PDB file of C-alpha atoms in Angstrom:
ATOM      1  CA  MET A   1      12.964 -23.200  -1.217  1.00 70.00           C
ATOM      2  CA  LYS A   2      15.377 -21.838   1.397  1.00 75.00           C
ATOM      3  CA  ARG A   3      17.894 -20.996  -1.322  1.00 77.00           C
ATOM      4  CA  TYR A   4      15.206 -19.169  -3.249  1.00 74.00           C
ATOM      5  CA  VAL A   5      14.171 -17.092  -0.218  1.00 74.00           C
ATOM      6  CA  ALA A   6      17.798 -16.284   0.585  1.00 79.00           C
ATOM      7  CA  ARG A   7      18.469 -15.264  -3.020  1.00 78.00           C
ATOM      8  CA  ARG A   8      15.424 -12.996  -3.113  1.00 72.00           C
ATOM      9  CA  LEU A   9      16.482 -11.332   0.139  1.00 76.00           C
ATOM     10  CA  LEU A  10      20.018 -10.833  -1.196  1.00 80.00           C
ATOM     11  CA  GLN A  11      18.549  -9.200  -4.282  1.00 76.00           C
ATOM     12  CA  LEU A  12      17.195  -6.561  -1.953  1.00 75.00           C
ATOM     13  CA  VAL A  13      20.711  -5.211  -1.306  1.00 82.00           C
ATOM     14  CA  PRO A  14      21.481  -3.781  -4.778  1.00 85.00           C
ATOM     15  CA  ILE A  15      17.861  -2.693  -5.124  1.00 82.00           C
ATOM     16  CA  LEU A  16      18.064  -0.699  -1.902  1.00 81.00           C
ATOM     17  CA  LEU A  17      21.409   0.828  -2.843  1.00 85.00           C
ATOM     18  CA  GLY A  18      20.124   1.921  -6.232  1.00 87.00           C
ATOM     19  CA  ILE A  19      16.835   3.295  -4.903  1.00 84.00           C
ATOM     20  CA  THR A  20      18.406   5.171  -2.001  1.00 85.00           C
ATOM     21  CA  LEU A  21      21.081   6.723  -4.212  1.00 87.00           C
ATOM     22  CA  LEU A  22      18.485   7.780  -6.770  1.00 86.00           C
ATOM     23  CA  SER A  23      16.093   9.221  -4.197  1.00 83.00           C
ATOM     24  CA  PHE A  24      18.957  10.950  -2.378  1.00 82.00           C
ATOM     25  CA  GLY A  25      19.974  12.657  -5.612  1.00 82.00           C
ATOM     26  CA  MET A  26      16.432  13.595  -6.590  1.00 80.00           C
ATOM     27  CA  MET A  27      15.807  15.280  -3.246  1.00 78.00           C
ATOM     28  CA  ARG A  28      18.932  17.409  -3.644  1.00 74.00           C
ATOM     29  CA  LEU A  29      18.043  18.307  -7.242  1.00 73.00           C
ATOM     30  CA  ALA A  30      14.470  19.270  -6.339  1.00 68.00           C
ATOM     31  CA  GLY A  31      15.486  22.815  -5.424  1.00 63.00           C
ATOM     32  CA  GLY A  32      15.379  24.663  -2.110  1.00 63.00           C
ATOM     33  CA  ASP A  33      16.922  23.194   1.017  1.00 68.00           C
ATOM     34  CA  ALA A  34      15.813  21.656   4.259  1.00 71.00           C
ATOM     35  CA  VAL A  35      17.139  24.439   6.512  1.00 74.00           C
ATOM     36  CA  THR A  36      15.331  27.230   4.654  1.00 73.00           C
ATOM     37  CA  ALA A  37      12.103  25.204   4.601  1.00 70.00           C
ATOM     38  CA  LEU A  38      12.423  24.539   8.330  1.00 71.00           C
ATOM     39  CA  ILE A  39      13.018  28.203   9.181  1.00 70.00           C
ATOM     40  CA  GLU A  40      10.173  29.375   6.944  1.00 68.00           C
ATOM     41  CA  ASN A  41       7.856  26.868   8.633  1.00 67.00           C
ATOM     42  CA  GLN A  42       8.828  28.237  12.052  1.00 67.00           C
ATOM     43  CA  GLY A  43       8.193  31.801  10.874  1.00 66.00           C
ATOM     44  CA  ALA A  44      11.555  32.930  12.203  1.00 64.00           C
ATOM     45  CA  ALA A  45      13.773  35.555  10.550  1.00 66.00           C
ATOM     46  CA  VAL A  46      17.433  34.615  10.840  1.00 68.00           C
ATOM     47  CA  SER A  47      20.634  35.741   9.190  1.00 73.00           C
ATOM     48  CA  GLN A  48      22.477  33.862   6.480  1.00 74.00           C
ATOM     49  CA  ASP A  49      25.217  33.044   8.985  1.00 79.00           C
ATOM     50  CA  VAL A  50      22.729  31.186  11.169  1.00 76.00           C
ATOM     51  CA  ILE A  51      21.430  29.294   8.137  1.00 75.00           C
ATOM     52  CA  ASP A  52      24.977  28.330   7.137  1.00 80.00           C
ATOM     53  CA  GLN A  53      25.734  27.151  10.672  1.00 80.00           C
ATOM     54  CA  LYS A  54      22.590  25.036  10.702  1.00 77.00           C
ATOM     55  CA  LYS A  55      23.490  23.487   7.354  1.00 78.00           C
ATOM     56  CA  ALA A  56      26.966  22.682   8.621  1.00 81.00           C
ATOM     57  CA  ALA A  57      25.522  21.095  11.764  1.00 80.00           C
ATOM     58  CA  LEU A  58      23.276  18.860   9.644  1.00 79.00           C
ATOM     59  CA  GLY A  59      26.064  18.054   7.193  1.00 78.00           C
ATOM     60  CA  LEU A  60      24.205  19.691   4.298  1.00 79.00           C
ATOM     61  CA  ASP A  61      27.223  21.811   3.361  1.00 80.00           C
ATOM     62  CA  LYS A  62      29.188  18.747   2.261  1.00 83.00           C
ATOM     63  CA  PRO A  63      29.344  17.373  -1.314  1.00 85.00           C
ATOM     64  CA  PHE A  64      26.505  15.118  -2.396  1.00 83.00           C
ATOM     65  CA  LEU A  65      28.451  11.857  -2.340  1.00 86.00           C
ATOM     66  CA  VAL A  66      29.841  12.624   1.114  1.00 87.00           C
ATOM     67  CA  GLN A  67      26.322  13.247   2.408  1.00 86.00           C
ATOM     68  CA  TYR A  68      25.119   9.984   0.878  1.00 87.00           C
ATOM     69  CA  ALA A  69      28.083   8.038   2.233  1.00 88.00           C
ATOM     70  CA  ASN A  70      27.455   9.448   5.716  1.00 86.00           C
ATOM     71  CA  TRP A  71      23.782   8.532   5.545  1.00 85.00           C
ATOM     72  CA  LEU A  72      24.519   5.042   4.193  1.00 86.00           C
ATOM     73  CA  GLY A  73      27.140   4.422   6.852  1.00 86.00           C
ATOM     74  CA  GLY A  74      24.682   5.353   9.578  1.00 85.00           C
ATOM     75  CA  PHE A  75      21.915   3.258   8.006  1.00 84.00           C
ATOM     76  CA  LEU A  76      24.120   0.151   7.825  1.00 83.00           C
ATOM     77  CA  THR A  77      24.926   0.513  11.514  1.00 85.00           C
ATOM     78  CA  GLY A  78      21.272   0.922  12.457  1.00 81.00           C
ATOM     79  CA  ASN A  79      21.296   4.699  12.778  1.00 83.00           C
ATOM     80  CA  MET A  80      18.894   6.379  10.348  1.00 82.00           C
ATOM     81  CA  GLY A  81      19.602   9.815  11.781  1.00 83.00           C
ATOM     82  CA  ASP A  82      17.304  12.373  13.365  1.00 86.00           C
ATOM     83  CA  SER A  83      14.384  14.253  11.891  1.00 86.00           C
ATOM     84  CA  TYR A  84      15.318  17.792  10.882  1.00 83.00           C
ATOM     85  CA  VAL A  85      11.917  19.022  12.070  1.00 81.00           C
ATOM     86  CA  SER A  86      11.275  17.216  15.348  1.00 81.00           C
ATOM     87  CA  GLY A  87      14.861  16.303  16.209  1.00 83.00           C
ATOM     88  CA  LYS A  88      13.670  12.809  17.171  1.00 87.00           C
ATOM     89  CA  PRO A  89      15.312   9.613  15.857  1.00 89.00           C
ATOM     90  CA  VAL A  90      13.948   8.682  12.458  1.00 88.00           C
ATOM     91  CA  PHE A  91      13.430   5.034  13.385  1.00 88.00           C
ATOM     92  CA  ASP A  92      11.346   5.955  16.448  1.00 88.00           C
ATOM     93  CA  THR A  93       9.287   8.448  14.456  1.00 88.00           C
ATOM     94  CA  PHE A  94       8.651   5.962  11.682  1.00 84.00           C
ATOM     95  CA  ALA A  95       7.860   3.123  14.068  1.00 87.00           C
ATOM     96  CA  SER A  96       5.334   5.288  15.934  1.00 87.00           C
ATOM     97  CA  LYS A  97       3.367   5.885  12.701  1.00 87.00           C
ATOM     98  CA  LEU A  98       3.466   2.300  11.437  1.00 87.00           C
ATOM     99  CA  PRO A  99       0.695   0.792  13.629  1.00 88.00           C
ATOM    100  CA  ALA A 100      -1.870   3.242  12.262  1.00 88.00           C
ATOM    101  CA  THR A 101      -0.985   2.344   8.677  1.00 88.00           C
ATOM    102  CA  LEU A 102      -1.045  -1.377   9.490  1.00 89.00           C
ATOM    103  CA  LEU A 103      -4.514  -0.972  11.021  1.00 90.00           C
ATOM    104  CA  LEU A 104      -5.835   0.895   7.981  1.00 90.00           C
ATOM    105  CA  THR A 105      -4.249  -1.665   5.621  1.00 89.00           C
ATOM    106  CA  LEU A 106      -5.720  -4.630   7.470  1.00 91.00           C
ATOM    107  CA  SER A 107      -9.232  -3.179   7.670  1.00 92.00           C
ATOM    108  CA  SER A 108      -9.215  -2.169   3.986  1.00 92.00           C
ATOM    109  CA  VAL A 109      -7.937  -5.530   2.740  1.00 90.00           C
ATOM    110  CA  VAL A 110     -10.357  -7.544   4.890  1.00 93.00           C
ATOM    111  CA  CYS A 111     -13.352  -5.447   3.792  1.00 93.00           C
ATOM    112  CA  THR A 112     -12.275  -5.675   0.148  1.00 91.00           C
ATOM    113  CA  VAL A 113     -11.948  -9.463   0.167  1.00 91.00           C
ATOM    114  CA  LEU A 114     -15.226  -9.950   2.042  1.00 93.00           C
ATOM    115  CA  VAL A 115     -17.134  -7.820  -0.477  1.00 93.00           C
ATOM    116  CA  ALA A 116     -15.323  -8.294  -3.792  1.00 91.00           C
ATOM    117  CA  VAL A 117     -14.857 -12.090  -3.880  1.00 90.00           C
ATOM    118  CA  PRO A 118     -18.547 -12.985  -3.317  1.00 91.00           C
ATOM    119  CA  LEU A 119     -19.633 -10.242  -5.731  1.00 93.00           C
ATOM    120  CA  GLY A 120     -17.212 -11.448  -8.412  1.00 91.00           C
ATOM    121  CA  ILE A 121     -18.327 -15.072  -8.043  1.00 90.00           C
ATOM    122  CA  TYR A 122     -22.008 -14.128  -8.052  1.00 92.00           C
ATOM    123  CA  SER A 123     -21.541 -11.955 -11.130  1.00 92.00           C
ATOM    124  CA  ALA A 124     -19.704 -14.731 -12.985  1.00 90.00           C
ATOM    125  CA  THR A 125     -22.265 -17.408 -12.128  1.00 89.00           C
ATOM    126  CA  HIS A 126     -25.125 -15.100 -13.164  1.00 90.00           C
ATOM    127  CA  ARG A 127     -23.507 -13.943 -16.375  1.00 89.00           C
ATOM    128  CA  ASN A 128     -25.512 -11.545 -18.565  1.00 88.00           C
ATOM    129  CA  ARG A 129     -28.363 -11.300 -16.078  1.00 92.00           C
ATOM    130  CA  ALA A 130     -29.589  -8.018 -14.638  1.00 92.00           C
ATOM    131  CA  SER A 131     -27.637  -8.549 -11.403  1.00 92.00           C
ATOM    132  CA  ASP A 132     -24.456  -9.147 -13.427  1.00 91.00           C
ATOM    133  CA  TYR A 133     -24.882  -5.887 -15.320  1.00 93.00           C
ATOM    134  CA  ILE A 134     -25.540  -3.974 -12.077  1.00 94.00           C
ATOM    135  CA  ILE A 135     -22.434  -5.407 -10.390  1.00 93.00           C
ATOM    136  CA  ARG A 136     -20.278  -4.747 -13.452  1.00 92.00           C
ATOM    137  CA  PHE A 137     -21.512  -1.173 -13.693  1.00 92.00           C
ATOM    138  CA  GLY A 138     -20.908  -0.582  -9.975  1.00 91.00           C
ATOM    139  CA  SER A 139     -17.410  -2.058 -10.115  1.00 90.00           C
ATOM    140  CA  PHE A 140     -16.584   0.052 -13.158  1.00 89.00           C
ATOM    141  CA  VAL A 141     -17.690   3.244 -11.390  1.00 90.00           C
ATOM    142  CA  GLY A 142     -15.874   2.299  -8.183  1.00 86.00           C
ATOM    143  CA  ASN A 143     -12.672   1.566 -10.053  1.00 84.00           C
ATOM    144  CA  ALA A 144     -12.862   4.789 -12.066  1.00 87.00           C
ATOM    145  CA  LEU A 145     -13.374   7.180  -9.158  1.00 87.00           C
ATOM    146  CA  PRO A 146     -10.145   8.618  -7.693  1.00 88.00           C
ATOM    147  CA  ASN A 147      -9.614   8.140  -3.979  1.00 86.00           C
ATOM    148  CA  PHE A 148      -9.628  11.840  -3.140  1.00 88.00           C
ATOM    149  CA  PHE A 149     -13.020  12.285  -4.840  1.00 91.00           C
ATOM    150  CA  VAL A 150     -14.497   9.294  -2.986  1.00 91.00           C
ATOM    151  CA  ALA A 151     -13.100  10.635   0.281  1.00 91.00           C
ATOM    152  CA  LEU A 152     -14.614  14.087  -0.240  1.00 91.00           C
ATOM    153  CA  LEU A 153     -17.943  12.542  -1.307  1.00 93.00           C
ATOM    154  CA  LEU A 154     -18.111  10.347   1.799  1.00 93.00           C
ATOM    155  CA  ILE A 155     -17.205  13.302   4.016  1.00 92.00           C
ATOM    156  CA  LEU A 156     -19.932  15.410   2.434  1.00 93.00           C
ATOM    157  CA  VAL A 157     -22.615  12.740   2.869  1.00 94.00           C
ATOM    158  CA  PHE A 158     -21.756  11.000   6.147  1.00 92.00           C
ATOM    159  CA  ALA A 159     -19.957  13.756   8.043  1.00 90.00           C
ATOM    160  CA  VAL A 160     -21.483  17.017   6.808  1.00 91.00           C
ATOM    161  CA  TRP A 161     -25.037  16.146   5.767  1.00 93.00           C
ATOM    162  CA  LEU A 162     -25.850  13.223   8.073  1.00 91.00           C
ATOM    163  CA  GLY A 163     -23.331  13.934  10.843  1.00 89.00           C
ATOM    164  CA  TRP A 164     -22.862  10.223  11.526  1.00 90.00           C
ATOM    165  CA  LEU A 165     -19.095   9.969  11.241  1.00 88.00           C
ATOM    166  CA  PRO A 166     -16.140  12.233  12.078  1.00 87.00           C
ATOM    167  CA  VAL A 167     -13.972  13.742   9.368  1.00 82.00           C
ATOM    168  CA  ILE A 168     -10.818  13.669  11.476  1.00 80.00           C
ATOM    169  CA  SER A 169      -9.799  10.264  12.803  1.00 73.00           C
ATOM    170  CA  SER A 170      -8.210  11.592  16.008  1.00 71.00           C
ATOM    171  CA  PRO A 171      -8.668  14.708  18.161  1.00 65.00           C
ATOM    172  CA  LEU A 172      -6.674  17.685  16.931  1.00 63.00           C
ATOM    173  CA  GLY A 173      -3.296  18.000  18.570  1.00 61.00           C
ATOM    174  CA  GLN A 174      -3.106  14.320  19.444  1.00 66.00           C
ATOM    175  CA  SER A 175      -1.172  11.731  17.479  1.00 67.00           C
ATOM    176  CA  GLY A 176      -0.295   8.061  17.585  1.00 66.00           C
ATOM    177  CA  ILE A 177      -2.322   4.897  17.277  1.00 67.00           C
ATOM    178  CA  GLY A 178      -3.786   5.418  20.752  1.00 69.00           C
ATOM    179  CA  ALA A 179      -5.363   8.727  19.748  1.00 71.00           C
ATOM    180  CA  ILE A 180      -7.283   7.238  16.815  1.00 74.00           C
ATOM    181  CA  ARG A 181     -10.973   6.820  17.520  1.00 77.00           C
ATOM    182  CA  PRO A 182     -12.468   3.497  16.279  1.00 79.00           C
ATOM    183  CA  ILE A 183     -15.280   5.337  14.541  1.00 85.00           C
ATOM    184  CA  GLY A 184     -12.657   7.377  12.746  1.00 85.00           C
ATOM    185  CA  LEU A 185     -11.570   4.221  10.939  1.00 88.00           C
ATOM    186  CA  VAL A 186     -14.812   3.947   8.971  1.00 91.00           C
ATOM    187  CA  LEU A 187     -14.435   6.671   6.354  1.00 92.00           C
ATOM    188  CA  PRO A 188     -10.742   6.062   5.473  1.00 92.00           C
ATOM    189  CA  THR A 189     -11.411   2.324   5.200  1.00 92.00           C
ATOM    190  CA  ALA A 190     -14.505   2.882   3.059  1.00 93.00           C
ATOM    191  CA  THR A 191     -12.564   5.220   0.764  1.00 92.00           C
ATOM    192  CA  LEU A 192      -9.811   2.704   0.107  1.00 91.00           C
ATOM    193  CA  THR A 193     -12.206  -0.238  -0.062  1.00 92.00           C
ATOM    194  CA  ILE A 194     -14.515   1.242  -2.708  1.00 90.00           C
ATOM    195  CA  ALA A 195     -11.778   1.551  -5.317  1.00 84.00           C
ATOM    196  CA  MET A 196     -10.274  -1.853  -4.525  1.00 89.00           C
ATOM    197  CA  VAL A 197     -13.678  -3.600  -4.559  1.00 91.00           C
ATOM    198  CA  GLY A 198     -14.316  -2.275  -8.050  1.00 88.00           C
ATOM    199  CA  LYS A 199     -11.004  -3.617  -9.314  1.00 88.00           C
ATOM    200  CA  TYR A 200     -11.134  -6.943  -7.471  1.00 89.00           C
ATOM    201  CA  THR A 201     -14.724  -7.715  -8.460  1.00 92.00           C
ATOM    202  CA  ARG A 202     -13.978  -7.347 -12.152  1.00 90.00           C
ATOM    203  CA  GLN A 203     -10.871  -9.518 -11.896  1.00 88.00           C
ATOM    204  CA  VAL A 204     -12.562 -12.238  -9.826  1.00 90.00           C
ATOM    205  CA  ARG A 205     -15.465 -12.335 -12.276  1.00 91.00           C
ATOM    206  CA  ALA A 206     -13.128 -12.631 -15.273  1.00 90.00           C
ATOM    207  CA  THR A 207     -11.007 -15.328 -13.642  1.00 88.00           C
ATOM    208  CA  VAL A 208     -13.975 -17.415 -12.496  1.00 89.00           C
ATOM    209  CA  LEU A 209     -15.544 -17.199 -15.961  1.00 89.00           C
ATOM    210  CA  ASP A 210     -12.258 -18.342 -17.491  1.00 88.00           C
ATOM    211  CA  GLU A 211     -12.029 -21.291 -15.123  1.00 86.00           C
ATOM    212  CA  LEU A 212     -15.669 -22.270 -15.674  1.00 85.00           C
ATOM    213  CA  GLY A 213     -14.935 -22.590 -19.403  1.00 85.00           C
ATOM    214  CA  LYS A 214     -12.117 -25.104 -18.953  1.00 84.00           C
ATOM    215  CA  ARG A 215     -12.355 -28.811 -19.703  1.00 86.00           C
ATOM    216  CA  TYR A 216     -11.852 -30.000 -16.156  1.00 84.00           C
ATOM    217  CA  VAL A 217     -15.076 -28.221 -15.185  1.00 84.00           C
ATOM    218  CA  ASP A 218     -16.958 -29.922 -18.033  1.00 84.00           C
ATOM    219  CA  GLY A 219     -15.477 -33.239 -16.938  1.00 85.00           C
ATOM    220  CA  ALA A 220     -16.576 -32.669 -13.361  1.00 84.00           C
ATOM    221  CA  ARG A 221     -20.092 -31.785 -14.480  1.00 83.00           C
ATOM    222  CA  SER A 222     -20.270 -34.892 -16.677  1.00 85.00           C
ATOM    223  CA  ARG A 223     -19.375 -37.001 -13.634  1.00 85.00           C
ATOM    224  CA  GLY A 224     -22.306 -35.510 -11.771  1.00 83.00           C
ATOM    225  CA  ILE A 225     -20.310 -33.478  -9.270  1.00 84.00           C
ATOM    226  CA  PRO A 226     -22.548 -30.739  -7.780  1.00 84.00           C
ATOM    227  CA  GLU A 227     -22.051 -27.271  -9.258  1.00 83.00           C
ATOM    228  CA  ARG A 228     -21.401 -25.702  -5.849  1.00 83.00           C
ATOM    229  CA  ARG A 229     -18.654 -28.243  -5.125  1.00 85.00           C
ATOM    230  CA  ILE A 230     -17.033 -27.542  -8.504  1.00 84.00           C
ATOM    231  CA  LEU A 231     -17.220 -23.811  -7.909  1.00 83.00           C
ATOM    232  CA  TYR A 232     -15.868 -23.677  -4.367  1.00 81.00           C
ATOM    233  CA  GLY A 233     -13.674 -26.780  -4.485  1.00 79.00           C
ATOM    234  CA  SER A 234     -11.885 -26.317  -7.802  1.00 79.00           C
ATOM    235  CA  VAL A 235     -12.712 -23.060  -9.576  1.00 82.00           C
ATOM    236  CA  LEU A 236     -12.232 -20.755  -6.607  1.00 81.00           C
ATOM    237  CA  ARG A 237      -9.013 -22.525  -5.618  1.00 79.00           C
ATOM    238  CA  SER A 238      -7.592 -22.007  -9.101  1.00 77.00           C
ATOM    239  CA  SER A 239      -8.677 -18.365  -8.987  1.00 79.00           C
ATOM    240  CA  MET A 240      -6.849 -17.748  -5.732  1.00 79.00           C
ATOM    241  CA  ILE A 241      -3.506 -17.224  -7.507  1.00 77.00           C
ATOM    242  CA  MET A 242      -4.905 -14.168  -9.246  1.00 78.00           C
ATOM    243  CA  ILE A 243      -6.421 -12.904  -5.994  1.00 80.00           C
ATOM    244  CA  VAL A 244      -3.116 -13.367  -4.158  1.00 80.00           C
ATOM    245  CA  THR A 245      -1.306 -11.444  -6.907  1.00 78.00           C
ATOM    246  CA  MET A 246      -3.713  -8.525  -6.576  1.00 79.00           C
ATOM    247  CA  LEU A 247      -3.514  -8.634  -2.791  1.00 80.00           C
ATOM    248  CA  ALA A 248       0.279  -8.443  -2.958  1.00 77.00           C
ATOM    249  CA  LEU A 249       0.115  -5.302  -5.051  1.00 76.00           C
ATOM    250  CA  SER A 250      -2.619  -3.728  -2.923  1.00 79.00           C
ATOM    251  CA  ILE A 251      -0.945  -4.509   0.387  1.00 79.00           C
ATOM    252  CA  GLY A 252       2.293  -3.039  -0.906  1.00 74.00           C
ATOM    253  CA  ASP A 253       0.519   0.172  -1.826  1.00 73.00           C
ATOM    254  CA  LEU A 254      -1.413   0.349   1.436  1.00 78.00           C
ATOM    255  CA  LEU A 255       1.562  -0.415   3.680  1.00 75.00           C
ATOM    256  CA  GLY A 256       3.401   2.359   1.892  1.00 66.00           C
ATOM    257  CA  GLY A 257       0.645   4.543   3.188  1.00 60.00           C
ATOM    258  CA  ALA A 258      -2.259   5.674   1.101  1.00 77.00           C
ATOM    259  CA  ALA A 259      -0.836   9.163   1.345  1.00 80.00           C
ATOM    260  CA  ILE A 260      -3.788  11.136  -0.039  1.00 85.00           C
ATOM    261  CA  VAL A 261      -6.374   9.340   2.069  1.00 88.00           C
ATOM    262  CA  GLU A 262      -4.271   9.558   5.236  1.00 86.00           C
ATOM    263  CA  SER A 263      -3.741  13.281   4.660  1.00 85.00           C
ATOM    264  CA  ILE A 264      -7.432  14.004   4.017  1.00 88.00           C
ATOM    265  CA  PHE A 265      -8.560  12.226   7.186  1.00 87.00           C
ATOM    266  CA  GLN A 266      -5.503  13.280   9.218  1.00 84.00           C
ATOM    267  CA  TRP A 267      -4.755   9.592   9.681  1.00 85.00           C
ATOM    268  CA  ASP A 268      -1.521   9.458  11.643  1.00 84.00           C
ATOM    269  CA  GLY A 269       0.276   6.899   9.481  1.00 86.00           C
ATOM    270  CA  VAL A 270       3.417   6.689   7.375  1.00 87.00           C
ATOM    271  CA  GLY A 271       1.665   8.058   4.280  1.00 85.00           C
ATOM    272  CA  LYS A 272       0.770  11.327   6.018  1.00 86.00           C
ATOM    273  CA  LEU A 273       4.226  11.407   7.587  1.00 87.00           C
ATOM    274  CA  ALA A 274       5.783  11.142   4.112  1.00 86.00           C
ATOM    275  CA  VAL A 275       3.625  13.927   2.691  1.00 86.00           C
ATOM    276  CA  ASP A 276       4.410  16.243   5.618  1.00 86.00           C
ATOM    277  CA  SER A 277       8.123  15.400   5.376  1.00 86.00           C
ATOM    278  CA  ILE A 278       8.251  16.113   1.648  1.00 83.00           C
ATOM    279  CA  ALA A 279       6.645  19.530   2.210  1.00 81.00           C
ATOM    280  CA  LEU A 280       9.243  20.336   4.895  1.00 80.00           C
ATOM    281  CA  ARG A 281      12.125  18.632   3.044  1.00 81.00           C
ATOM    282  CA  ASP A 282      12.815  16.482   6.060  1.00 85.00           C
ATOM    283  CA  TYR A 283      15.359  14.365   4.177  1.00 84.00           C
ATOM    284  CA  PRO A 284      16.042  11.658   6.804  1.00 87.00           C
ATOM    285  CA  ILE A 285      12.330  10.844   7.100  1.00 88.00           C
ATOM    286  CA  ILE A 286      11.898  10.772   3.321  1.00 86.00           C
ATOM    287  CA  GLN A 287      14.871   8.429   2.966  1.00 85.00           C
ATOM    288  CA  ALA A 288      13.412   6.117   5.592  1.00 86.00           C
ATOM    289  CA  TYR A 289      10.110   6.112   3.727  1.00 86.00           C
ATOM    290  CA  VAL A 290      11.840   5.217   0.456  1.00 85.00           C
ATOM    291  CA  VAL A 291      13.676   2.318   2.104  1.00 84.00           C
ATOM    292  CA  TRP A 292      10.439   1.141   3.687  1.00 84.00           C
ATOM    293  CA  MET A 293       8.636   1.146   0.347  1.00 83.00           C
ATOM    294  CA  ALA A 294      11.411  -0.853  -1.333  1.00 82.00           C
ATOM    295  CA  VAL A 295      11.508  -3.422   1.457  1.00 83.00           C
ATOM    296  CA  ILE A 296       7.767  -4.017   1.634  1.00 83.00           C
ATOM    297  CA  TYR A 297       7.427  -4.460  -2.139  1.00 79.00           C
ATOM    298  CA  VAL A 298      10.185  -7.075  -2.207  1.00 78.00           C
ATOM    299  CA  VAL A 299       8.927  -8.884   0.895  1.00 81.00           C
ATOM    300  CA  VAL A 300       5.250  -8.828  -0.098  1.00 80.00           C
ATOM    301  CA  ASN A 301       6.052 -10.150  -3.569  1.00 78.00           C
ATOM    302  CA  LEU A 302       8.224 -12.851  -2.044  1.00 78.00           C
ATOM    303  CA  VAL A 303       5.356 -13.919   0.207  1.00 81.00           C
ATOM    304  CA  ALA A 304       3.050 -13.925  -2.824  1.00 78.00           C
ATOM    305  CA  ASP A 305       5.447 -16.224  -4.728  1.00 77.00           C
ATOM    306  CA  LEU A 306       5.529 -18.624  -1.804  1.00 77.00           C
ATOM    307  CA  ALA A 307       1.735 -18.492  -1.579  1.00 77.00           C
ATOM    308  CA  TYR A 308       1.477 -19.536  -5.248  1.00 73.00           C
ATOM    309  CA  ARG A 309       3.328 -22.742  -4.443  1.00 70.00           C
ATOM    310  CA  ALA A 310       1.161 -23.381  -1.394  1.00 72.00           C
ATOM    311  CA  LEU A 311      -2.034 -22.925  -3.434  1.00 70.00           C
ATOM    312  CA  ASP A 312      -0.859 -24.968  -6.422  1.00 68.00           C
ATOM    313  CA  PRO A 313       2.019 -27.466  -5.937  1.00 65.00           C
ATOM    314  CA  ARG A 314       2.426 -27.592  -9.744  1.00 63.00           C
ATOM    315  CA  VAL A 315       3.760 -24.029  -9.666  1.00 60.00           C
ATOM    316  CA  ARG A 316       7.569 -23.949  -9.725  1.00 60.00           C
ATOM    317  CA  ILE A 317       9.366 -20.866  -8.571  1.00 55.00           C
ATOM    318  CA  ASP A 318      12.665 -19.678 -10.054  1.00 55.00           C
ATOM    319  CA  GLY A 319      15.641 -21.699  -8.934  1.00 51.00           C
ATOM    320  CA  GLU A 320      13.580 -24.411  -7.274  1.00 53.00           C
ATOM    321  CA  GLY A 321      14.840 -27.853  -8.038  1.00 48.00           C
ATOM    322  CA  ALA A 322      17.844 -26.502  -9.936  1.00 41.00           C
TER     323      ALA A 322
END
């Protein structure tokens, strides 16, 4: 097991190198440059000499491979550079936004599991009844609606018409996890949860139905084991592998920052930071975001693989026992 974990972590090295090189090149090929975008954002009129001096100060006048080598050298020594826009260290900027994204991820995942798993089980155990059709229709609609549409719909109903909830999660001009109002968590969480509940409910229903049709369930019933014990003791346990797989994918997406939702609600997380940085071509921040995304996908999938083994000892992971 330790060898497997070490091997998976070592696999992260070439993955990171490839992803960072690719993203570094794509940013440079995207057109425009960071200095011009920064000056235009400040509304200042400066000469070409000033622009050239600024580029030289940031190292943007050097060849592409030299720029990448400089960035990589700093990254390997723990220095991710400074933001072109704020001038603050990238690591500090990124770390300051992470708690807000973690909070939104945790609330969305918890709400999704609490709603989707019972609904999926209920739908499966009441197959082809009216309640099953209603749940299936609701999950289909929830899964089909894009997040931005759900967000705008919730804002219209609960913020504009009813006035119950705020549109903006924190007072204007304030940032950081401490500025986020608890009530401001409701609408972003609901937006992300609705789509995930639709997807999870359908998958839980399908998996439970598949398990209920297997021979071990018939054998348990023939031995007189209560249906509830079969369902929650065996069927749900077998279904957990699928749920863990979906959670791994969802958590990876959410920890990367649900960029659209964070931007709509002005949620001060890494997703909004990435969107703002892309608009301003703040290359160091974008590179940090790319690295973060690669790391969390590898780590979350590694945790999911280990969870498979914990849920079902019959599951063998690659390299185990070799």
